[in-house]
Every structure is written in structure tokens, then in C-alpha cells.
């Protein structure tokens, strides 16, 4: 525990920050990648300057059940701006996606 909590504090991981992971999936890899890039761009252009954007990148399981998967990860000190930005930036994206929040 002591080693892990030091590591998490050093890298600013939960419980010292909040993380969100959005995974986009679909049969057309280029379309999925374009959607993930558009989402990441929306987040970067939003007014939440304290949110870090990582990706888009291939998900650990880049292809699952015939679907290509691309992820975008977000990190923030405070979960509230993260939730607001997610709500705004995911609105209107009709691609298949999943969201995981790590408070």
C-alpha cells in the first residue's frame, strides 16, 4: 500500500485526482478514430483548463468482437469540472462509446 500510494501521489492519480476513460468503438477504424479525435479536440477547446487529455490511442484490446476500440483518457484535480466537460463534449456524439470514471 505505502509504495502504491506514493506512486499515485507522485503521478497525481486517484485518490489525489479524478480520471475518466472514454472508449469509442465501431466496425470502421478510421471513423472511430475520427470520432475520438473530435471528442479530444472538443475537450481541449472547452473552458476547463485544469483537465489533461491523453490520447486518442488504441485501447488495450484494440479490437474486440469485430469492433475497433480507441480510448481517450482525461485527468483533473476536481471531479466536478471533469463531469461537466464530459457531459458537454459527449453530447451529440452518436458513436458507440463507454465511459468509466475513477473518482
PDB file of C-alpha atoms in Angstrom:
ATOM      1  CA  UNK A   1       0.000   0.000   0.000  1.00  0.00           C
ATOM      2  CA  UNK A   2       2.687   2.510   1.004  1.00  0.00           C
ATOM      3  CA  UNK A   3       4.571   2.093  -2.278  1.00  0.00           C
ATOM      4  CA  UNK A   4       1.384   2.330  -4.356  1.00  0.00           C
ATOM      5  CA  UNK A   5       0.079   5.444  -2.578  1.00  0.00           C
ATOM      6  CA  UNK A   6       3.454   7.190  -3.060  1.00  0.00           C
ATOM      7  CA  UNK A   7       3.323   6.296  -6.752  1.00  0.00           C
ATOM      8  CA  UNK A   8      -0.243   7.603  -7.068  1.00  0.00           C
ATOM      9  CA  UNK A   9       0.612  10.862  -5.275  1.00  0.00           C
ATOM     10  CA  UNK A  10       3.674  11.372  -7.495  1.00  0.00           C
ATOM     11  CA  UNK A  11       1.710  10.828 -10.743  1.00  0.00           C
ATOM     12  CA  UNK A  12      -1.398  12.583  -9.421  1.00  0.00           C
ATOM     13  CA  UNK A  13      -3.629   9.503  -9.780  1.00  0.00           C
ATOM     14  CA  UNK A  14      -6.744   8.738  -7.705  1.00  0.00           C
ATOM     15  CA  UNK A  15      -7.382   9.363  -4.864  1.00  0.00           C
ATOM     16  CA  UNK A  16      -5.363  12.560  -5.492  1.00  0.00           C
ATOM     17  CA  UNK A  17      -7.222  13.340  -8.728  1.00  0.00           C
ATOM     18  CA  UNK A  18     -10.085  12.075 -10.863  1.00  0.00           C
ATOM     19  CA  UNK A  19      -9.736  10.096 -14.082  1.00  0.00           C
ATOM     20  CA  UNK A  20     -12.201   9.377 -16.865  1.00  0.00           C
ATOM     21  CA  UNK A  21     -11.734   6.988 -19.746  1.00  0.00           C
ATOM     22  CA  UNK A  22     -13.928   7.144 -22.831  1.00  0.00           C
ATOM     23  CA  UNK A  23     -13.669   4.211 -25.231  1.00  0.00           C
ATOM     24  CA  UNK A  24     -15.100   4.632 -28.727  1.00  0.00           C
ATOM     25  CA  UNK A  25     -15.817   1.534 -30.790  1.00  0.00           C
ATOM     26  CA  UNK A  26     -17.104   0.613 -34.215  1.00  0.00           C
ATOM     27  CA  UNK A  27     -16.530  -1.511 -37.308  1.00  0.00           C
ATOM     28  CA  UNK A  28     -14.768   1.241 -39.299  1.00  0.00           C
ATOM     29  CA  UNK A  29     -11.407   2.038 -37.689  1.00  0.00           C
ATOM     30  CA  UNK A  30     -10.984   5.390 -39.446  1.00  0.00           C
ATOM     31  CA  UNK A  31     -14.440   6.565 -38.427  1.00  0.00           C
ATOM     32  CA  UNK A  32     -13.858   5.521 -34.810  1.00  0.00           C
ATOM     33  CA  UNK A  33     -10.501   7.330 -34.787  1.00  0.00           C
ATOM     34  CA  UNK A  34     -12.059  10.477 -36.270  1.00  0.00           C
ATOM     35  CA  UNK A  35     -14.776  10.466 -33.597  1.00  0.00           C
ATOM     36  CA  UNK A  36     -12.201  10.034 -30.816  1.00  0.00           C
ATOM     37  CA  UNK A  37     -10.095  12.885 -32.251  1.00  0.00           C
ATOM     38  CA  UNK A  38     -13.163  15.129 -32.471  1.00  0.00           C
ATOM     39  CA  UNK A  39     -14.038  14.378 -28.839  1.00  0.00           C
ATOM     40  CA  UNK A  40     -10.467  15.062 -27.647  1.00  0.00           C
ATOM     41  CA  UNK A  41     -10.452  18.314 -29.597  1.00  0.00           C
ATOM     42  CA  UNK A  42     -13.765  19.385 -28.018  1.00  0.00           C
ATOM     43  CA  UNK A  43     -12.350  18.759 -24.548  1.00  0.00           C
ATOM     44  CA  UNK A  44      -9.150  20.685 -25.303  1.00  0.00           C
ATOM     45  CA  UNK A  45     -11.190  23.597 -26.687  1.00  0.00           C
ATOM     46  CA  UNK A  46     -13.508  23.665 -23.664  1.00  0.00           C
ATOM     47  CA  UNK A  47     -13.107  26.207 -20.884  1.00  0.00           C
ATOM     48  CA  UNK A  48     -11.798  23.635 -18.378  1.00  0.00           C
ATOM     49  CA  UNK A  49      -8.081  24.414 -18.384  1.00  0.00           C
ATOM     50  CA  UNK A  50      -7.333  22.059 -15.490  1.00  0.00           C
ATOM     51  CA  UNK A  51      -8.271  18.934 -17.473  1.00  0.00           C
ATOM     52  CA  UNK A  52      -5.455  16.965 -19.066  1.00  0.00           C
ATOM     53  CA  UNK A  53      -6.253  14.957 -22.209  1.00  0.00           C
ATOM     54  CA  UNK A  54      -4.359  11.755 -23.044  1.00  0.00           C
ATOM     55  CA  UNK A  55      -4.929  10.245 -26.452  1.00  0.00           C
ATOM     56  CA  UNK A  56      -6.697   9.237 -28.506  1.00  0.00           C
ATOM     57  CA  UNK A  57      -4.850   5.947 -28.564  1.00  0.00           C
ATOM     58  CA  UNK A  58      -5.628   2.319 -29.229  1.00  0.00           C
ATOM     59  CA  UNK A  59      -7.391   0.664 -26.312  1.00  0.00           C
ATOM     60  CA  UNK A  60      -5.525  -2.203 -24.614  1.00  0.00           C
ATOM     61  CA  UNK A  61      -7.821  -4.569 -26.524  1.00  0.00           C
ATOM     62  CA  UNK A  62      -7.680  -2.677 -29.811  1.00  0.00           C
ATOM     63  CA  UNK A  63     -10.183  -4.995 -31.446  1.00  0.00           C
ATOM     64  CA  UNK A  64     -12.873  -6.878 -29.591  1.00  0.00           C
ATOM     65  CA  UNK A  65     -15.730  -8.875 -31.117  1.00  0.00           C
ATOM     66  CA  UNK A  66     -15.053  -7.359 -34.520  1.00  0.00           C
ATOM     67  CA  UNK A  67     -15.105  -3.760 -33.246  1.00  0.00           C
ATOM     68  CA  UNK A  68     -12.131  -1.403 -33.275  1.00  0.00           C
ATOM     69  CA  UNK A  69     -11.602   0.386 -29.955  1.00  0.00           C
ATOM     70  CA  UNK A  70      -9.917   3.744 -29.364  1.00  0.00           C
ATOM     71  CA  UNK A  71      -9.691   5.455 -25.988  1.00  0.00           C
ATOM     72  CA  UNK A  72      -9.308   8.981 -24.679  1.00  0.00           C
ATOM     73  CA  UNK A  73      -8.356   9.492 -21.023  1.00  0.00           C
ATOM     74  CA  UNK A  74      -8.957  12.662 -19.018  1.00  0.00           C
ATOM     75  CA  UNK A  75      -7.464  13.710 -15.680  1.00  0.00           C
ATOM     76  CA  UNK A  76      -8.461  16.539 -13.342  1.00  0.00           C
ATOM     77  CA  UNK A  77      -7.784  17.530  -9.747  1.00  0.00           C
ATOM     78  CA  UNK A  78     -11.505  18.065  -9.190  1.00  0.00           C
ATOM     79  CA  UNK A  79     -14.233  15.663 -10.392  1.00  0.00           C
ATOM     80  CA  UNK A  80     -16.906  18.353 -10.961  1.00  0.00           C
ATOM     81  CA  UNK A  81     -15.292  20.134 -13.944  1.00  0.00           C
ATOM     82  CA  UNK A  82     -14.488  16.722 -15.389  1.00  0.00           C
ATOM     83  CA  UNK A  83     -18.137  15.659 -15.200  1.00  0.00           C
ATOM     84  CA  UNK A  84     -19.335  18.956 -16.723  1.00  0.00           C
ATOM     85  CA  UNK A  85     -16.887  18.745 -19.632  1.00  0.00           C
ATOM     86  CA  UNK A  86     -17.785  15.102 -20.270  1.00  0.00           C
ATOM     87  CA  UNK A  87     -21.468  15.952 -20.385  1.00  0.00           C
ATOM     88  CA  UNK A  88     -20.955  18.833 -22.808  1.00  0.00           C
ATOM     89  CA  UNK A  89     -18.365  17.190 -25.055  1.00  0.00           C
ATOM     90  CA  UNK A  90     -20.088  13.802 -25.360  1.00  0.00           C
ATOM     91  CA  UNK A  91     -23.416  15.419 -26.253  1.00  0.00           C
ATOM     92  CA  UNK A  92     -24.224  14.797 -29.886  1.00  0.00           C
ATOM     93  CA  UNK A  93     -21.625  12.074 -30.427  1.00  0.00           C
ATOM     94  CA  UNK A  94     -23.638   9.197 -31.803  1.00  0.00           C
ATOM     95  CA  UNK A  95     -20.777   6.720 -31.992  1.00  0.00           C
ATOM     96  CA  UNK A  96     -20.801   3.675 -29.750  1.00  0.00           C
ATOM     97  CA  UNK A  97     -18.898   4.581 -26.592  1.00  0.00           C
ATOM     98  CA  UNK A  98     -18.365   3.615 -22.989  1.00  0.00           C
ATOM     99  CA  UNK A  99     -17.329   5.808 -20.087  1.00  0.00           C
ATOM    100  CA  UNK A 100     -15.513   4.857 -16.898  1.00  0.00           C
ATOM    101  CA  UNK A 101     -14.982   7.379 -14.068  1.00  0.00           C
ATOM    102  CA  UNK A 102     -12.343   6.908 -11.394  1.00  0.00           C
ATOM    103  CA  UNK A 103     -13.131   9.406  -8.633  1.00  0.00           C
TER     104      UNK A 103
END
